[in-house]
mmCIF file of C-alpha atoms in Angstrom:
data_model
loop_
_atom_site.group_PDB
_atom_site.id
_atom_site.type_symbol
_atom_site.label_atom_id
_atom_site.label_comp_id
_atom_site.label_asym_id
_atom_site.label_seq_id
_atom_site.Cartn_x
_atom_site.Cartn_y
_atom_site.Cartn_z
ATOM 1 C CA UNK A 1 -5.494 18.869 27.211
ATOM 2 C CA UNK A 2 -7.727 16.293 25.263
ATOM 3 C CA UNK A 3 -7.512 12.963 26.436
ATOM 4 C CA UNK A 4 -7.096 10.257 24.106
ATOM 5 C CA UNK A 5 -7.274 6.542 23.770
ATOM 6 C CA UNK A 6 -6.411 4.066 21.232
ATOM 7 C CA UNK A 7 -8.334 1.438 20.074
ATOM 8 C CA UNK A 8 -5.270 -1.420 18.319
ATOM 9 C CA UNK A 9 -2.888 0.214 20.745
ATOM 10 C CA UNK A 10 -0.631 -2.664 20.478
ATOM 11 C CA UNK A 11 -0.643 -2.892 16.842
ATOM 12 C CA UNK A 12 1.908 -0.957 14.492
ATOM 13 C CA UNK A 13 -0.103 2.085 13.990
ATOM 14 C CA UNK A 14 -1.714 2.114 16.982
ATOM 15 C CA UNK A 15 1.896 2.333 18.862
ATOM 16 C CA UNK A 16 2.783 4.679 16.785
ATOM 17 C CA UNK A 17 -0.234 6.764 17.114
ATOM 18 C CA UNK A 18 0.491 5.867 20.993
ATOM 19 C CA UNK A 19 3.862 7.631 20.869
ATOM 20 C CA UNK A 20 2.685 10.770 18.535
ATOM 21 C CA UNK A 21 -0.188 11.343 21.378
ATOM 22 C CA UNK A 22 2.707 10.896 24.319
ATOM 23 C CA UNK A 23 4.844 13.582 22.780
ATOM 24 C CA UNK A 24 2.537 16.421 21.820
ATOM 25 C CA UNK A 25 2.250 18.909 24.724
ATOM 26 C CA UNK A 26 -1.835 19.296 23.834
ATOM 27 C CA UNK A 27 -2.797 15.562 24.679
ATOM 28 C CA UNK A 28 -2.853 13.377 27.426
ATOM 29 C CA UNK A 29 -2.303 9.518 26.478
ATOM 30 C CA UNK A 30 -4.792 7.709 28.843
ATOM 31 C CA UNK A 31 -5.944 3.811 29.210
ATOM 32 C CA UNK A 32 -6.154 2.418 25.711
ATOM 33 C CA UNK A 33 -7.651 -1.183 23.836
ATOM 34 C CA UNK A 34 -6.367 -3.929 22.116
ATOM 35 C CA UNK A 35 -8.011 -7.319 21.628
ATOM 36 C CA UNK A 36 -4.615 -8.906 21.827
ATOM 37 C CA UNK A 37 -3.801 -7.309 25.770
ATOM 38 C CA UNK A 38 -4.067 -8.884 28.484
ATOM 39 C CA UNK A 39 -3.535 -6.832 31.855
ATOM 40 C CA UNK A 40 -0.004 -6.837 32.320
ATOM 41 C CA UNK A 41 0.110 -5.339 28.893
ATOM 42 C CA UNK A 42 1.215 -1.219 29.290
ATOM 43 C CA UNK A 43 2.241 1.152 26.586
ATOM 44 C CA UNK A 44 4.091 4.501 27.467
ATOM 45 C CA UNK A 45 2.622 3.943 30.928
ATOM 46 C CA UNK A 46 -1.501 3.445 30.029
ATOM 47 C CA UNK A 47 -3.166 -0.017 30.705
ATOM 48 C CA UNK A 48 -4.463 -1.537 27.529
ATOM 49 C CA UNK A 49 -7.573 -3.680 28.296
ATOM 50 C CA UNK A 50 -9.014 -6.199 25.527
ATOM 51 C CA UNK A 51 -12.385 -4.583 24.924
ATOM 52 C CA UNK A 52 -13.738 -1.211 24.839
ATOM 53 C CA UNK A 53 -16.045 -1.473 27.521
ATOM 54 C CA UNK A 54 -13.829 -2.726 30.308
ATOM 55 C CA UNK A 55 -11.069 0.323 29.341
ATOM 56 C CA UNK A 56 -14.078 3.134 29.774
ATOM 57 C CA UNK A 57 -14.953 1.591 33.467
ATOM 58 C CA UNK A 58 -11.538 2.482 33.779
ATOM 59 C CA UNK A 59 -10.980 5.955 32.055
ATOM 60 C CA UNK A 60 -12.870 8.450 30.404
ATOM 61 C CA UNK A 61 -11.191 9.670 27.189
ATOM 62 C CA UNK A 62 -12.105 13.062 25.170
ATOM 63 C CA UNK A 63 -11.408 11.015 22.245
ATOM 64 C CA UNK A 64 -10.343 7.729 20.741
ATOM 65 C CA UNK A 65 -8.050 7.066 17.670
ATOM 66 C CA UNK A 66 -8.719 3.764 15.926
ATOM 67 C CA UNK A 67 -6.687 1.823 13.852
ATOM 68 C CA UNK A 68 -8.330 -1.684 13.667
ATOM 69 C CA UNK A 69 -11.039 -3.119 11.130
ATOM 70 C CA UNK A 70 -13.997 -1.853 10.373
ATOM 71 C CA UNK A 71 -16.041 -4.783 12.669
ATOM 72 C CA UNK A 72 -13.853 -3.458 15.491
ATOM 73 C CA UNK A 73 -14.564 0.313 14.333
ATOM 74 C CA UNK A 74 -18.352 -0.270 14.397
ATOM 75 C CA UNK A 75 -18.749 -1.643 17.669
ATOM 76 C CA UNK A 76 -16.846 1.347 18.787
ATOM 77 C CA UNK A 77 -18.459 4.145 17.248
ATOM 78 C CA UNK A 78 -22.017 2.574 18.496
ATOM 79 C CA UNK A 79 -20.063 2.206 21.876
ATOM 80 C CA UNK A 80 -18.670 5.626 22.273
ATOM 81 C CA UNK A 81 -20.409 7.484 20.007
ATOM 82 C CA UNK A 82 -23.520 7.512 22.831
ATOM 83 C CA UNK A 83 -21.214 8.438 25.437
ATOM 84 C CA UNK A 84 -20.165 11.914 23.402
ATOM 85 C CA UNK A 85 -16.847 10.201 23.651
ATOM 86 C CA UNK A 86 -15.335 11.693 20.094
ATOM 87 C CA UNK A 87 -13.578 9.136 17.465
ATOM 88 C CA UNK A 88 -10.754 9.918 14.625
ATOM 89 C CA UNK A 89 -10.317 6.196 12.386
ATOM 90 C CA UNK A 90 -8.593 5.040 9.881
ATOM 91 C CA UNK A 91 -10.132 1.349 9.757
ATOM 92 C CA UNK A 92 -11.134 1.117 5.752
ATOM 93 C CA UNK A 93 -13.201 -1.666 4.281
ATOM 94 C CA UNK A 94 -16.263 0.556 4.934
ATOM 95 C CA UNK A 95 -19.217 0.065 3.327
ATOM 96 C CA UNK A 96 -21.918 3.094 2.417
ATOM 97 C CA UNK A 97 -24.660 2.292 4.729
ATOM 98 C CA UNK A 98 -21.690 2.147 7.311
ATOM 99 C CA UNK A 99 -21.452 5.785 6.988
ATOM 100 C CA UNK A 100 -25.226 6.524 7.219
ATOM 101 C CA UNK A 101 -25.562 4.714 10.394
ATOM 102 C CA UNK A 102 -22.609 6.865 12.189
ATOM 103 C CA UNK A 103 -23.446 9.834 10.442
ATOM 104 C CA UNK A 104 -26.741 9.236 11.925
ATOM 105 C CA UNK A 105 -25.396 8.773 15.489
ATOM 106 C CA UNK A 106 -23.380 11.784 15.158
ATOM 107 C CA UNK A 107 -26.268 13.577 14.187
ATOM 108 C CA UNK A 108 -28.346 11.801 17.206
ATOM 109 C CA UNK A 109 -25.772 12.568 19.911
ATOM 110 C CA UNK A 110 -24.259 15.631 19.053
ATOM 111 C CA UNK A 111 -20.712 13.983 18.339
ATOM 112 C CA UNK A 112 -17.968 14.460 16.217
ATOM 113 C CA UNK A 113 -16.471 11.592 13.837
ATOM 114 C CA UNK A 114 -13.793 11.311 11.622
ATOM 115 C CA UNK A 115 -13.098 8.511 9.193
ATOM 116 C CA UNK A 116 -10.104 8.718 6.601
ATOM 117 C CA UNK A 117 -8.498 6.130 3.847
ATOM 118 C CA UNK A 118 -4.994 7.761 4.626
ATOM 119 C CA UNK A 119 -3.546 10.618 6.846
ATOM 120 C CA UNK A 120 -0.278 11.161 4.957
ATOM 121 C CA UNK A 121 -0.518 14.663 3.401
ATOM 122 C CA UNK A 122 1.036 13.627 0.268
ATOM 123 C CA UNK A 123 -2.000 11.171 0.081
ATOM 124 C CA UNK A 124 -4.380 13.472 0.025
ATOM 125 C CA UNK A 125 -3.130 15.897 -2.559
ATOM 126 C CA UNK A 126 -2.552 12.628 -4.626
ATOM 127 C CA UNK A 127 -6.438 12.333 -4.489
ATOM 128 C CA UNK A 128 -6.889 15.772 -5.001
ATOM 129 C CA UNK A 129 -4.690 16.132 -8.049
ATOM 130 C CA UNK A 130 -6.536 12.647 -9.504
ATOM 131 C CA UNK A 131 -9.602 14.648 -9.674
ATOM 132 C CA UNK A 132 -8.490 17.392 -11.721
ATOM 133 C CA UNK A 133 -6.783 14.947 -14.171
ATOM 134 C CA UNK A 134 -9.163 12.651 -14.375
ATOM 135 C CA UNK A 135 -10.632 15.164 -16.448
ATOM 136 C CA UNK A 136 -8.116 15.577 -19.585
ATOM 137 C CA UNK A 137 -7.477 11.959 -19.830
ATOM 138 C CA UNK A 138 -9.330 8.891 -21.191
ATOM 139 C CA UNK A 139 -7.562 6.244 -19.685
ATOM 140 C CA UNK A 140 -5.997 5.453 -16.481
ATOM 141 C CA UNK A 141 -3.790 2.532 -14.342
ATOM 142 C CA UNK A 142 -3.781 2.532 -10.621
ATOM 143 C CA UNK A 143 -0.943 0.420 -8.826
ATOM 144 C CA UNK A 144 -0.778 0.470 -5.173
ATOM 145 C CA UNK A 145 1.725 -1.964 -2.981
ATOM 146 C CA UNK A 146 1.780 -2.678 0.478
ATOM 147 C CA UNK A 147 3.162 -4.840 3.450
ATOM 148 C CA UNK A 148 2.622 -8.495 3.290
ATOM 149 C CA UNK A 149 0.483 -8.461 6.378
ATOM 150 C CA UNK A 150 -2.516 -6.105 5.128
ATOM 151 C CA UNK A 151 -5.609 -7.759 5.185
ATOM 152 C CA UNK A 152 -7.299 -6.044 2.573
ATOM 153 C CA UNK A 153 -7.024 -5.287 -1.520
ATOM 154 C CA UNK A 154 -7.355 -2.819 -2.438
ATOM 155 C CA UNK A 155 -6.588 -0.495 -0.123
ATOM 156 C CA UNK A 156 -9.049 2.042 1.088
ATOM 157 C CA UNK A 157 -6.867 4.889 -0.294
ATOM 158 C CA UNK A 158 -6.298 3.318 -3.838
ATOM 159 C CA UNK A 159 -9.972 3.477 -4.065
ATOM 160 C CA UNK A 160 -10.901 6.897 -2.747
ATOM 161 C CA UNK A 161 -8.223 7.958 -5.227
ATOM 162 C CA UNK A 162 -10.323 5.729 -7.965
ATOM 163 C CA UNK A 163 -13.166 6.850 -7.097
ATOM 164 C CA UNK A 164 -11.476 11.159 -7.035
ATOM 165 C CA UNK A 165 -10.373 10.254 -10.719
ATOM 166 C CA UNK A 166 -13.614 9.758 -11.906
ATOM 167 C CA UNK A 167 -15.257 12.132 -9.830
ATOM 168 C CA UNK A 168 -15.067 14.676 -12.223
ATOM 169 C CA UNK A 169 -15.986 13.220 -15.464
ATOM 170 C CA UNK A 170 -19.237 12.835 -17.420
ATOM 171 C CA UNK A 171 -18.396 8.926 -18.158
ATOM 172 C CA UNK A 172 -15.946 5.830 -17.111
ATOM 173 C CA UNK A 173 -12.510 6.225 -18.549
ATOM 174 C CA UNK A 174 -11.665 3.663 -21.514
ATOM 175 C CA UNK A 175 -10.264 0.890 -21.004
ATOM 176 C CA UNK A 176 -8.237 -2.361 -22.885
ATOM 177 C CA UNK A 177 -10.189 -5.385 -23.175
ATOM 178 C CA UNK A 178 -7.470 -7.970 -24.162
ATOM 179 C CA UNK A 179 -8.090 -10.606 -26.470
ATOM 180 C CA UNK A 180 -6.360 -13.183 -24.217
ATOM 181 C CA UNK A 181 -5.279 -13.028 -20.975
ATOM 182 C CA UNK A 182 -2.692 -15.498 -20.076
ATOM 183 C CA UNK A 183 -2.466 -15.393 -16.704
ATOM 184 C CA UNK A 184 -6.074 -14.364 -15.028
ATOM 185 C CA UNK A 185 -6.352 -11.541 -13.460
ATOM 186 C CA UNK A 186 -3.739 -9.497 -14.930
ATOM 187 C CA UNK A 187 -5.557 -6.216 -15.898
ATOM 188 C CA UNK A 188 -5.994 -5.652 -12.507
ATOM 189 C CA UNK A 189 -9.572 -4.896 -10.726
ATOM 190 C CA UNK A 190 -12.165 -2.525 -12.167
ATOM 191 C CA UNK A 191 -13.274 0.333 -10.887
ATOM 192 C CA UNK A 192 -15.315 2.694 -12.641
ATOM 193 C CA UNK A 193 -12.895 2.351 -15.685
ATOM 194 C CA UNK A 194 -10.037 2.240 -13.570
ATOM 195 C CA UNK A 195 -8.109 -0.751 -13.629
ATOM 196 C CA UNK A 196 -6.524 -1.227 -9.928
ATOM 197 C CA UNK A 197 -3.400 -3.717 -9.339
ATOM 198 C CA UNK A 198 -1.973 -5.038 -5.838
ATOM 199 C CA UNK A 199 0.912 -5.953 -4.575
ATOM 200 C CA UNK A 200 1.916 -7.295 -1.010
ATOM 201 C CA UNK A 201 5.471 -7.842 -0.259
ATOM 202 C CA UNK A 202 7.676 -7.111 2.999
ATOM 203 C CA UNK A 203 9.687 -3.672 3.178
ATOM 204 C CA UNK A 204 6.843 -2.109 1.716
ATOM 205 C CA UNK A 205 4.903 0.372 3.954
ATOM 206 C CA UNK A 206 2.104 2.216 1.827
ATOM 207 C CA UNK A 207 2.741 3.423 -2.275
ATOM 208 C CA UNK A 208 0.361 4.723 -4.520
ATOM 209 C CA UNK A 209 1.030 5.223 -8.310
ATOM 210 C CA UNK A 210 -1.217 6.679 -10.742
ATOM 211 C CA UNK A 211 -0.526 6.864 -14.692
ATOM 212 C CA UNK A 212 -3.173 8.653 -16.813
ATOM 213 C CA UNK A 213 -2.663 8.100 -20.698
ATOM 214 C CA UNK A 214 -3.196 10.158 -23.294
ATOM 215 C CA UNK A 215 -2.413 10.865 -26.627
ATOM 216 C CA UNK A 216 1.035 10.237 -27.040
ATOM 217 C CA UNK A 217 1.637 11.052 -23.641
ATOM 218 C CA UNK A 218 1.382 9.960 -20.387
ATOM 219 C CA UNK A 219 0.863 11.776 -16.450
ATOM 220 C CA UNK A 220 2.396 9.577 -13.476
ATOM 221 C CA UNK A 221 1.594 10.656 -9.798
ATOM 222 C CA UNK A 222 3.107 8.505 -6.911
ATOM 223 C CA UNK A 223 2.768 9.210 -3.372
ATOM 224 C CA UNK A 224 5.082 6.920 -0.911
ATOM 225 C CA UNK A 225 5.064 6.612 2.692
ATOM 226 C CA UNK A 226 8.543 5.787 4.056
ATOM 227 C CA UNK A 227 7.268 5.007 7.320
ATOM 228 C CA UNK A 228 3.990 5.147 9.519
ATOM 229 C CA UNK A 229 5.473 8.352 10.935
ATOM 230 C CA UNK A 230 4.393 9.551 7.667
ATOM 231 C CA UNK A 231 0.206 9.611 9.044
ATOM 232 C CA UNK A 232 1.106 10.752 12.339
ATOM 233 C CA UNK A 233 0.893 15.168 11.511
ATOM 234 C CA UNK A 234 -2.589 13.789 9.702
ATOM 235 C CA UNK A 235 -3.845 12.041 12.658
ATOM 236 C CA UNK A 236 -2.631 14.568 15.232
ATOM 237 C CA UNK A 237 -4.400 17.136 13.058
ATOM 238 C CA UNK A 238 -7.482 15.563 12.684
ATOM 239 C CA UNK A 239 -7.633 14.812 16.762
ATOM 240 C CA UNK A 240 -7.368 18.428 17.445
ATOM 241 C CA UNK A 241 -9.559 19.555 14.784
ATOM 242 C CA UNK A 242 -12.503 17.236 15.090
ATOM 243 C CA UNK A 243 -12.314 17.486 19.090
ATOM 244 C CA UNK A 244 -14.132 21.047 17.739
ATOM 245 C CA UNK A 245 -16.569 19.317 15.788
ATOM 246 C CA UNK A 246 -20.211 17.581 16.660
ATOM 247 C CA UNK A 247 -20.757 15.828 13.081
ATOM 248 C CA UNK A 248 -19.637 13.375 10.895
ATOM 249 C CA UNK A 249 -16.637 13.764 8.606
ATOM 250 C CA UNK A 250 -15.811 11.651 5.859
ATOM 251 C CA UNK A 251 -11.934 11.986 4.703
ATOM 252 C CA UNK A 252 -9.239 14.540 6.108
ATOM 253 C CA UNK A 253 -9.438 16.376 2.498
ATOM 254 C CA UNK A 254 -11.981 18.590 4.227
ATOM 255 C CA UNK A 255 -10.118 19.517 7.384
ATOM 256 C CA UNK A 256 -7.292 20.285 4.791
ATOM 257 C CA UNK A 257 -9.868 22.698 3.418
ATOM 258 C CA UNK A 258 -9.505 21.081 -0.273
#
């Protein structure tokens, strides 16, 4: 049995991470963290304490999933991480000399990480599939929407697939520069050639679009997730596979062997 924590237990991925631990027969739910508990607060029987270093006086998880910010994920990975105590995330907002420092701590204590921009499958092979097109086509629109409450724009997996459409090619796609742009801010964000556009709006959990165009022609990929029980056979995945692991990994492509 691995025992795992959650760091946001009381927030709506964390429950529902809290719920996908409960019911699979090869992990044990233990104590769990939210800055928003106090310690009446309970979740399918676990205490949930405020901070990270009052719930490990009071339990000793395998493993902790995290579903915060990435403040919240720092201070745990340089709280944990020491401990050999093993973290799967999905806080995005990351920046690169984020990764170096936990890749270094990894590295320093032996312990496996794993960070991801999405857990949904379909997410995944969305990124996977933007890399081989990004090849064949000179330009390209991103549009990604999302629930009103999301703090960030874009969202980490709009630009991990960005950044997998252009990973292939030997230059930034093309883009329109328009002559006058009547409302600012219309073309959307830049990055490297691809032009990103947000939307947050209520009923919305996670979408992804991407059109490539070409040549009298056009290639449109769109991932949606229905519901957040869409990341949990992601997340359950990656807690099993990188309890096996003593390094950093960046992205659940490469548990997924892609």
């Amino acid at each position: 049995m691995i025992k795992v924590s959650v760091n946001g237990a009381l927030g709506r991925m964390g429950s529902t991470v809290c719920q996908a631990v409960d019911d699979d027969s090869e992990l044990e739910l233990t104590n769990s963290i939210d800055i928003n508990s106090n310690q009446d607060k309970t979740i399918n029987g676990q205490n949930i304490y405020k901070d990270i270093s009052t719930m490990l006086k009071n339990s000793d998880p395998d493993l902790i999933v995290d579903f915060t910010n990435r403040e919240s994920f720092l201070t745990l990975v340089r709280s944990a991480v020491p401990k050999g105590i093993k973290i799967v995330s999905g806080s995005t907002g990351l920046q690169n000399e984020d990764y170096e420092e936990i890749k270094k701590l990894c590295d320093k204590y032996n312990c496996g990480v794993l960070s991801a921009s999405n857990f949904a499958v379909g997410a995944i092979l969305l990124m996977h599939l933007s890399s081989i097109a990004g090849q064949y086509f000179d330009y390209v629109d991103l549009l990604e929407s999302h629930h009103e409450k999301k703090i960030d724009a874009p969202s980490g997996t709009a630009i991990s697939i960005a950044e997998a459409a252009s990973k292939n090619r030997k230059e930034k796609f093309n883009q329109n520069f328009v002559e006058k742009e009547t409302v600012k801010g219309t073309r959307g964000g830049d990055l490297g050639g691809v032009q990103i556009h947000s939307a947050r709006l209520p009923g919305r959990v996670a979408r992804h679009e991407i059109v490539f165009g070409g040549l009298g022609q056009t290639f449109t990929m769109i991932h949606d997730s229905i519901s957040r029980d869409s990341f949990m056979p992601g997340v359950i995945m990656g807690i099993k596979e990188i309890n096996t692991k003593n390094k950093f990994v960046n992205g659940l492509a490469q548990l997924m062997g892609i």
